[in-house]
GROMACS .gro file of C-alpha atoms in nm:
model
  380
    1MET     CA    1  -0.763   0.066   4.008
    2ASN     CA    2  -0.742  -0.304   3.918
    3THR     CA    3  -1.032  -0.310   3.668
    4PRO     CA    4  -0.900  -0.461   3.341
    5TYR     CA    5  -0.947  -0.304   3.001
    6CYS     CA    6  -1.061  -0.479   2.686
    7ARG     CA    7  -0.769  -0.456   2.445
    8PRO     CA    8  -0.972  -0.452   2.117
    9CYS     CA    9  -1.232  -0.205   2.245
   10GLU     CA   10  -1.001  -0.008   2.477
   11GLN     CA   11  -1.273   0.032   2.738
   12ALA     CA   12  -1.313  -0.082   3.096
   13MET     CA   13  -1.465  -0.424   3.154
   14THR     CA   14  -1.734  -0.493   3.413
   15ARG     CA   15  -1.766  -0.770   3.669
   16TYR     CA   16  -1.935  -1.080   3.527
   17GLY     CA   17  -1.967  -1.337   3.801
   18LYS     CA   18  -1.700  -1.575   3.914
   19THR     CA   19  -1.540  -1.893   3.788
   20SER     CA   20  -1.581  -2.232   3.950
   21THR     CA   21  -1.260  -2.167   4.146
   22GLY     CA   22  -1.395  -1.841   4.283
   23ARG     CA   23  -1.188  -1.602   4.067
   24GLN     CA   24  -1.351  -1.283   3.941
   25ARG     CA   25  -1.462  -1.285   3.577
   26TYR     CA   26  -1.486  -0.964   3.370
   27ARG     CA   27  -1.690  -0.892   3.055
   28CYS     CA   28  -1.666  -0.627   2.786
   29ALA     CA   29  -2.002  -0.463   2.707
   30GLY     CA   30  -1.888  -0.381   2.354
   31CYS     CA   31  -1.755  -0.706   2.211
   32ARG     CA   32  -1.906  -0.926   2.484
   33THR     CA   33  -1.583  -1.113   2.547
   34SER     CA   34  -1.498  -1.220   2.897
   35ARG     CA   35  -1.179  -1.311   3.077
   36VAL     CA   36  -1.025  -1.354   3.419
   37ALA     CA   37  -0.787  -1.075   3.514
   38ALA     CA   38  -0.516  -1.156   3.763
   39ILE     CA   39  -0.390  -0.869   3.973
   40ASP     CA   40  -0.017  -0.814   3.924
   41THR     CA   41   0.142  -0.758   4.265
   42SER     CA   42   0.502  -0.762   4.140
   43ALA     CA   43   0.561  -0.393   4.209
   44LYS     CA   44   0.414  -0.424   4.558
   45ASP     CA   45   0.627  -0.732   4.626
   46PHE     CA   46   0.939  -0.555   4.501
   47ALA     CA   47   0.869  -0.257   4.727
   48LEU     CA   48   0.841  -0.506   5.016
   49PHE     CA   49   1.174  -0.658   4.912
   50LEU     CA   50   1.352  -0.320   4.921
   51SER     CA   51   1.183  -0.222   5.245
   52PHE     CA   52   1.309  -0.537   5.414
   53LEU     CA   53   1.657  -0.503   5.264
   54PHE     CA   54   1.701  -0.153   5.404
   55SER     CA   55   1.555  -0.239   5.743
   56ARG     CA   56   1.702  -0.418   6.043
   57GLN     CA   57   1.440  -0.692   6.036
   58ARG     CA   58   1.530  -1.059   6.029
   59GLN     CA   59   1.349  -1.308   5.810
   60ARG     CA   60   1.279  -1.537   6.101
   61ASP     CA   61   1.085  -1.255   6.268
   62LEU     CA   62   0.852  -1.217   5.970
   63PRO     CA   63   0.517  -1.401   5.949
   64GLY     CA   64   0.573  -1.768   5.880
   65ALA     CA   65   0.941  -1.734   5.973
   66GLY     CA   66   0.998  -1.557   5.643
   67ARG     CA   67   0.879  -1.837   5.414
   68THR     CA   68   0.608  -1.624   5.254
   69PHE     CA   69   0.851  -1.334   5.214
   70ARG     CA   70   1.109  -1.555   5.040
   71ARG     CA   71   0.849  -1.700   4.805
   72ARG     CA   72   0.723  -1.355   4.705
   73THR     CA   73   1.063  -1.191   4.664
   74ALA     CA   74   1.306  -1.464   4.552
   75ARG     CA   75   1.283  -1.359   4.185
   76PHE     CA   76   1.404  -1.007   4.262
   77TRP     CA   77   1.755  -1.129   4.345
   78GLN     CA   78   1.791  -1.188   3.970
   79LEU     CA   79   1.775  -0.813   3.899
   80TRP     CA   80   2.085  -0.593   3.866
   81PRO     CA   81   2.048  -0.222   3.951
   82THR     CA   82   2.233  -0.024   3.684
   83PRO     CA   83   2.356   0.336   3.720
   84GLU     CA   84   2.247   0.609   3.484
   85VAL     CA   85   2.485   0.827   3.284
   86VAL     CA   86   2.524   1.153   3.479
   87ASP     CA   87   2.563   1.457   3.255
   88GLU     CA   88   2.502   1.717   3.527
   89VAL     CA   89   2.822   1.893   3.629
   90HIS     CA   90   2.868   1.892   4.007
   91ARG     CA   91   3.104   2.113   4.204
   92VAL     CA   92   3.233   1.830   4.427
   93ILE     CA   93   3.219   1.453   4.391
   94TYR     CA   94   3.347   1.205   4.649
   95VAL     CA   95   3.483   0.867   4.542
   96ASP     CA   96   3.568   0.561   4.746
   97GLY     CA   97   3.545   0.183   4.734
   98ILE     CA   98   3.380  -0.061   4.974
   99HIS     CA   99   3.559  -0.396   4.982
  100LEU     CA  100   3.380  -0.727   5.028
  101GLY     CA  101   3.669  -0.923   5.171
  102ARG     CA  102   3.925  -1.005   4.904
  103SER     CA  103   3.665  -1.111   4.650
  104ALA     CA  104   3.531  -0.783   4.516
  105VAL     CA  105   3.512  -0.409   4.559
  106ILE     CA  106   3.232  -0.171   4.466
  107LEU     CA  107   3.358   0.173   4.365
  108ILE     CA  108   3.111   0.448   4.454
  109ALA     CA  109   3.084   0.814   4.355
  110SER     CA  110   2.853   1.055   4.536
  111THR     CA  111   2.776   1.421   4.591
  112ASP     CA  112   2.680   1.583   4.920
  113THR     CA  113   2.322   1.468   4.874
  114HIS     CA  114   2.304   1.152   4.663
  115VAL     CA  115   2.489   0.871   4.488
  116VAL     CA  116   2.582   0.933   4.124
  117GLY     CA  117   2.748   0.607   4.021
  118TRP     CA  118   2.898   0.271   4.120
  119TYR     CA  119   3.105  -0.002   3.959
  120LEU     CA  120   3.190  -0.361   4.053
  121ALA     CA  121   3.546  -0.492   4.018
  122ARG     CA  122   3.778  -0.744   4.175
  123SER     CA  123   4.013  -0.473   4.301
  124GLU     CA  124   4.084  -0.101   4.272
  125HIS     CA  125   4.273  -0.032   3.949
  126SER     CA  126   4.273   0.226   3.672
  127GLN     CA  127   4.039   0.037   3.436
  128ALA     CA  128   3.774  -0.005   3.703
  129TRP     CA  129   3.799   0.357   3.812
  130GLY     CA  130   3.789   0.463   3.446
  131ALA     CA  131   3.466   0.267   3.391
  132LEU     CA  132   3.309   0.456   3.683
  133LEU     CA  133   3.435   0.803   3.587
  134ALA     CA  134   3.345   0.765   3.220
  135ARG     CA  135   2.973   0.768   3.305
  136ILE     CA  136   2.988   1.086   3.513
  137ALA     CA  137   3.044   1.443   3.392
  138PRO     CA  138   3.378   1.582   3.523
  139PRO     CA  139   3.321   1.788   3.841
  140GLN     CA  140   3.525   2.087   3.955
  141VAL     CA  141   3.685   1.896   4.245
  142VAL     CA  142   3.702   1.528   4.335
  143VAL     CA  143   3.780   1.415   4.690
  144THR     CA  144   3.958   1.080   4.713
  145ASP     CA  145   4.150   0.868   4.960
  146GLY     CA  146   4.415   0.792   4.698
  147GLY     CA  147   4.295   0.445   4.594
  148SER     CA  148   4.509   0.242   4.357
  149GLY     CA  149   4.470   0.342   3.993
  150PHE     CA  150   4.249   0.643   4.055
  151ALA     CA  151   4.508   0.904   3.954
  152LYS     CA  152   4.561   0.742   3.615
  153ALA     CA  153   4.188   0.708   3.551
  154ARG     CA  154   4.125   1.068   3.658
  155ARG     CA  155   4.388   1.199   3.415
  156ALA     CA  156   4.225   1.002   3.133
  157HIS     CA  157   3.858   1.082   3.200
  158TRP     CA  158   3.852   1.395   3.417
  159PRO     CA  159   4.165   1.585   3.306
  160THR     CA  160   4.031   1.926   3.409
  161THR     CA  161   3.910   1.814   3.754
  162LYS     CA  162   4.119   1.916   4.054
  163VAL     CA  163   4.194   1.658   4.320
  164GLN     CA  164   4.167   1.693   4.696
  165ARG     CA  165   4.339   1.412   4.882
  166CYS     CA  166   4.143   1.337   5.197
  167THR     CA  167   4.350   1.498   5.475
  168PHE     CA  168   4.247   1.234   5.726
  169HIS     CA  169   4.382   0.962   5.499
  170ALA     CA  170   4.701   1.164   5.453
  171PHE     CA  171   4.731   1.184   5.833
  172SER     CA  172   4.663   0.812   5.864
  173GLN     CA  173   4.930   0.735   5.607
  174VAL     CA  174   5.187   0.913   5.824
  175ARG     CA  175   5.053   0.759   6.146
  176ARG     CA  176   5.098   0.409   6.006
  177GLN     CA  177   5.470   0.478   5.972
  178THR     CA  178   5.536   0.678   6.288
  179THR     CA  179   5.276   0.509   6.514
  180THR     CA  180   5.113   0.720   6.786
  181ARG     CA  181   5.427   0.688   7.001
  182PRO     CA  182   5.728   0.762   6.782
  183ARG     CA  183   6.063   0.658   6.924
  184THR     CA  184   6.270   0.933   6.763
  185GLN     CA  185   6.245   1.309   6.787
  186ALA     CA  186   6.208   1.329   6.409
  187GLY     CA  187   5.911   1.094   6.430
  188VAL     CA  188   5.755   1.292   6.716
  189GLU     CA  189   5.774   1.614   6.515
  190LEU     CA  190   5.644   1.453   6.193
  191TYR     CA  191   5.351   1.299   6.379
  192GLY     CA  192   5.274   1.641   6.525
  193LEU     CA  193   5.277   1.793   6.177
  194ALA     CA  194   5.041   1.521   6.054
  195LYS     CA  195   4.795   1.597   6.335
  196ALA     CA  196   4.822   1.969   6.262
  197LEU     CA  197   4.723   1.893   5.903
  198LEU     CA  198   4.371   1.813   6.024
  199HIS     CA  199   4.329   2.165   6.164
  200VAL     CA  200   4.423   2.370   5.857
  201ARG     CA  201   4.121   2.585   5.774
  202ASP     CA  202   4.242   2.849   5.527
  203ASN     CA  203   4.514   2.941   5.284
  204THR     CA  204   4.718   3.114   5.556
  205GLY     CA  205   4.714   2.802   5.769
  206ALA     CA  206   4.819   2.593   5.470
  207ALA     CA  207   5.116   2.822   5.402
  208ALA     CA  208   5.222   2.801   5.767
  209TRP     CA  209   5.198   2.421   5.762
  210LEU     CA  210   5.405   2.397   5.445
  211ALA     CA  211   5.671   2.624   5.597
  212ALA     CA  212   5.686   2.407   5.912
  213TYR     CA  213   5.713   2.090   5.704
  214THR     CA  214   5.989   2.238   5.490
  215GLN     CA  215   6.178   2.328   5.808
  216TRP     CA  216   6.133   1.972   5.938
  217ARG     CA  217   6.274   1.826   5.617
  218ALA     CA  218   6.580   2.052   5.633
  219THR     CA  219   6.640   1.979   6.001
  220TRP     CA  220   6.627   1.601   5.969
  221GLU     CA  221   6.762   1.552   5.617
  222ALA     CA  222   7.096   1.409   5.732
  223PHE     CA  223   6.925   1.196   5.998
  224LEU     CA  224   6.689   1.039   5.745
  225ALA     CA  225   6.978   0.972   5.506
  226GLU     CA  226   7.153   0.745   5.755
  227ARG     CA  227   7.209   0.388   5.640
  228THR     CA  228   7.266   0.058   5.815
  229ARG     CA  229   7.452  -0.249   5.692
  230LEU     CA  230   7.269  -0.572   5.770
  231ALA     CA  231   7.433  -0.900   5.863
  232THR     CA  232   7.370  -1.017   5.506
  233GLY     CA  233   7.577  -0.728   5.375
  234GLN     CA  234   7.276  -0.538   5.241
  235VAL     CA  235   7.271  -0.164   5.308
  236VAL     CA  236   6.932  -0.017   5.395
  237LEU     CA  237   6.796   0.313   5.520
  238THR     CA  238   6.809   0.321   5.899
  239HIS     CA  239   6.482   0.514   5.932
  240GLN     CA  240   6.293   0.363   5.638
  241ARG     CA  241   5.947   0.419   5.788
  242LEU     CA  242   6.007   0.792   5.836
  243VAL     CA  243   6.143   0.817   5.482
  244THR     CA  244   5.828   0.647   5.353
  245ALA     CA  245   5.607   0.894   5.540
  246ARG     CA  246   5.812   1.186   5.411
  247SER     CA  247   5.787   1.059   5.054
  248ALA     CA  248   5.408   1.029   5.082
  249LEU     CA  249   5.375   1.392   5.195
  250ASP     CA  250   5.623   1.507   4.931
  251THR     CA  251   5.410   1.347   4.661
  252LEU     CA  252   5.093   1.518   4.782
  253ILE     CA  253   5.268   1.855   4.794
  254ARG     CA  254   5.430   1.810   4.453
  255THR     CA  255   5.100   1.714   4.288
  256LYS     CA  256   4.918   2.000   4.465
  257THR     CA  257   4.644   1.772   4.599
  258LEU     CA  258   4.688   1.839   4.971
  259PHE     CA  259   4.537   2.188   5.003
  260THR     CA  260   4.301   2.212   4.709
  261TYR     CA  261   4.019   2.290   4.951
  262VAL     CA  262   4.176   2.621   5.063
  263ASP     CA  263   4.322   2.735   4.730
  264PRO     CA  264   4.154   3.070   4.648
  265ALA     CA  265   4.171   2.985   4.278
  266ASN     CA  266   3.900   2.723   4.334
  267PHE     CA  267   3.643   2.972   4.465
  268PRO     CA  268   3.442   3.253   4.309
  269VAL     CA  269   3.578   3.590   4.415
  270ASP     CA  270   3.274   3.678   4.623
  271ALA     CA  271   3.204   3.334   4.765
  272TYR     CA  272   3.532   3.220   4.919
  273LEU     CA  273   3.391   3.212   5.272
  274HIS     CA  274   3.043   3.096   5.176
  275MET     CA  275   3.124   2.797   4.954
  276PRO     CA  276   3.387   2.591   5.139
  277LEU     CA  277   3.532   2.287   4.971
  278PRO     CA  278   3.565   1.964   5.174
  279ALA     CA  279   3.902   1.851   5.306
  280THR     CA  280   3.797   1.490   5.369
  281ASN     CA  281   3.571   1.232   5.210
  282ASN     CA  282   3.376   1.183   5.533
  283ARG     CA  283   3.059   1.230   5.330
  284ILE     CA  284   3.111   0.893   5.162
  285GLU     CA  285   3.305   0.721   5.440
  286GLY     CA  286   3.059   0.807   5.718
  287GLY     CA  287   2.747   0.881   5.519
  288ILE     CA  288   2.750   0.589   5.276
  289ASN     CA  289   3.006   0.323   5.362
  290THR     CA  290   2.899   0.316   5.727
  291GLN     CA  291   2.538   0.255   5.628
  292LEU     CA  292   2.638  -0.010   5.376
  293ARG     CA  293   2.844  -0.196   5.635
  294ALA     CA  294   2.549  -0.177   5.875
  295LEU     CA  295   2.322  -0.319   5.603
  296LEU     CA  296   2.557  -0.615   5.547
  297ARG     CA  297   2.588  -0.667   5.921
  298ASP     CA  298   2.211  -0.661   5.975
  299HIS     CA  299   2.163  -0.919   5.698
  300ARG     CA  300   2.479  -1.119   5.752
  301GLY     CA  301   2.493  -1.462   5.599
  302MET     CA  302   2.413  -1.354   5.242
  303SER     CA  303   2.616  -1.494   4.955
  304LEU     CA  304   2.870  -1.269   4.782
  305ASP     CA  305   2.634  -1.224   4.487
  306ARG     CA  306   2.353  -1.103   4.714
  307ARG     CA  307   2.582  -0.879   4.920
  308ILE     CA  308   2.692  -0.708   4.599
  309LYS     CA  309   2.334  -0.660   4.483
  310ALA     CA  310   2.225  -0.535   4.826
  311ILE     CA  311   2.489  -0.262   4.812
  312MET     CA  312   2.394  -0.172   4.455
  313TRP     CA  313   2.026  -0.151   4.543
  314TRP     CA  314   2.108   0.081   4.832
  315CYS     CA  315   2.313   0.298   4.598
  316TYR     CA  316   2.038   0.302   4.335
  317MET     CA  317   1.764   0.397   4.578
  318HIS     CA  318   1.986   0.681   4.703
  319THR     CA  319   2.041   0.831   4.359
  320GLU     CA  320   1.878   1.165   4.284
  321TYR     CA  321   1.580   1.023   4.093
  322PRO     CA  322   1.528   0.649   4.153
  323ALA     CA  323   1.254   0.493   3.941
  324SER     CA  324   0.933   0.351   4.082
  325PRO     CA  325   0.921  -0.023   4.164
  326ALA     CA  326   0.705  -0.089   3.857
  327ARG     CA  327   0.948   0.089   3.624
  328ILE     CA  328   1.246  -0.084   3.782
  329LEU     CA  329   1.091  -0.423   3.707
  330ARG     CA  330   1.042  -0.320   3.344
  331THR     CA  331   1.388  -0.176   3.283
  332MET     CA  332   1.653  -0.338   3.504
  333PRO     CA  333   1.847  -0.629   3.349
  334THR     CA  334   1.844  -0.977   3.495
  335ASP     CA  335   2.119  -1.234   3.543
  336THR     CA  336   2.006  -1.413   3.228
  337GLN     CA  337   2.015  -1.098   3.017
  338ILE     CA  338   2.358  -0.994   3.139
  339GLN     CA  339   2.495  -1.341   3.084
  340ALA     CA  340   2.363  -1.324   2.727
  341TYR     CA  341   2.545  -0.990   2.679
  342TYR     CA  342   2.875  -1.137   2.792
  343ARG     CA  343   2.831  -1.450   2.582
  344ALA     CA  344   2.751  -1.244   2.273
  345ALA     CA  345   3.052  -1.022   2.330
  346ALA     CA  346   3.285  -1.317   2.388
  347SER     CA  347   3.164  -1.497   2.077
  348ARG     CA  348   3.273  -1.197   1.868
  349GLY     CA  349   3.588  -1.125   2.066
  350GLU     CA  350   3.449  -0.793   2.184
  351HIS     CA  351   3.427  -0.622   2.520
  352ALA     CA  352   3.078  -0.631   2.668
  353ARG     CA  353   3.064  -0.252   2.696
  354ASP     CA  354   3.100  -0.228   2.317
  355ILE     CA  355   2.757  -0.385   2.271
  356GLY     CA  356   2.581  -0.163   2.521
  357LEU     CA  357   2.614  -0.349   2.850
  358PRO     CA  358   2.545  -0.110   3.140
  359GLY     CA  359   2.855  -0.027   3.342
  360ILE     CA  360   2.784  -0.241   3.647
  361GLY     CA  361   3.095  -0.457   3.651
  362THR     CA  362   3.345  -0.665   3.459
  363ALA     CA  363   3.318  -1.005   3.301
  364ALA     CA  364   3.585  -1.138   3.535
  365VAL     CA  365   3.373  -1.057   3.839
  366TRP     CA  366   3.065  -1.196   3.672
  367ASN     CA  367   3.255  -1.516   3.594
  368GLU     CA  368   3.357  -1.561   3.958
  369LEU     CA  369   3.002  -1.507   4.081
  370HIS     CA  370   2.832  -1.740   3.835
  371HIS     CA  371   3.097  -2.006   3.776
  372SER     CA  372   3.087  -1.994   3.400
  373THR     CA  373   3.383  -1.999   3.162
  374SER     CA  374   3.211  -1.959   2.827
  375TYR     CA  375   3.330  -1.601   2.777
  376ILE     CA  376   3.649  -1.403   2.805
  377THR     CA  377   3.770  -1.347   3.162
  378THR     CA  378   4.075  -1.127   3.105
  379TRP     CA  379   3.901  -0.789   3.070
  380ASP     CA  380   3.929  -0.695   3.436
   0.00000   0.00000   0.00000
């Protein structure tokens, strides 16, 4: 497997003794040239790096307290896993963001079986979401928790895609305002409606829920319109928290994003009962974000740069067709290459994506991670 080939003759070389240092020498029978061939273990070392990253091992438990491991794998932290452009049309895609404190957020898109894209930004906003969606073919339905800027980005990049607002997040949005122990009868009834939202299973149940909610609005309209004058003279709504919860539900109903998963128009005529659409984004919240948080917890103490790359490597290795370690080493960009992209773009007053930079993140985030100010930092 590791026998070298003679480049001019294009034939396998044979063993030809050893050097004074004990290294194996090889000789070509055709041109009679000899050389020492070093075995490249980069791919094997990179596979070891990924295996450790996705495990619960600690470096201090490795042989030599991890010193050998760090020496063999330190160079791989320079690599950036980049997502591929996805032109396959999926029926459902889930989107969500995992926040790394207040410093950064990684926006992730996935199907029921694998990750299809990710994007690094400082916060959730329409430009960041747009950069993620632009690299993925518009699906039939997207399930979202209603992150900031997503609606605008979806209208721009996926105009034909229908939206399902995660019903658990809709419930949680009401619960934050009413609490689990409402003090008014209106709050008790609204909290009960929010809990009932989690148990809607078909179009009939959705119609019944909407009728009950409409009745609640009519019953408590005057109550919610009450106002109170503060000591400062300012007049405010007496039940502002209930009004906020009502407004949130009104928006979901008006935009028709609350019951997309039971709308018969979204199903083939003969497959309504056999192809259910999801009501929540539990697939990404529990299936991906939970594992990513566990990864960061198992390897706590990493710098922000390494935490970001650890999440991206997990996402890449859970795509549909991840490349082999050897191919990854040949194709993935490094810190130096990406920095050169940003510098070249800044020198011409261009955005980095205009010169072919893979959609992994913005220059503003890159600037914060690498403490450089030689390129534009206002793109994010």
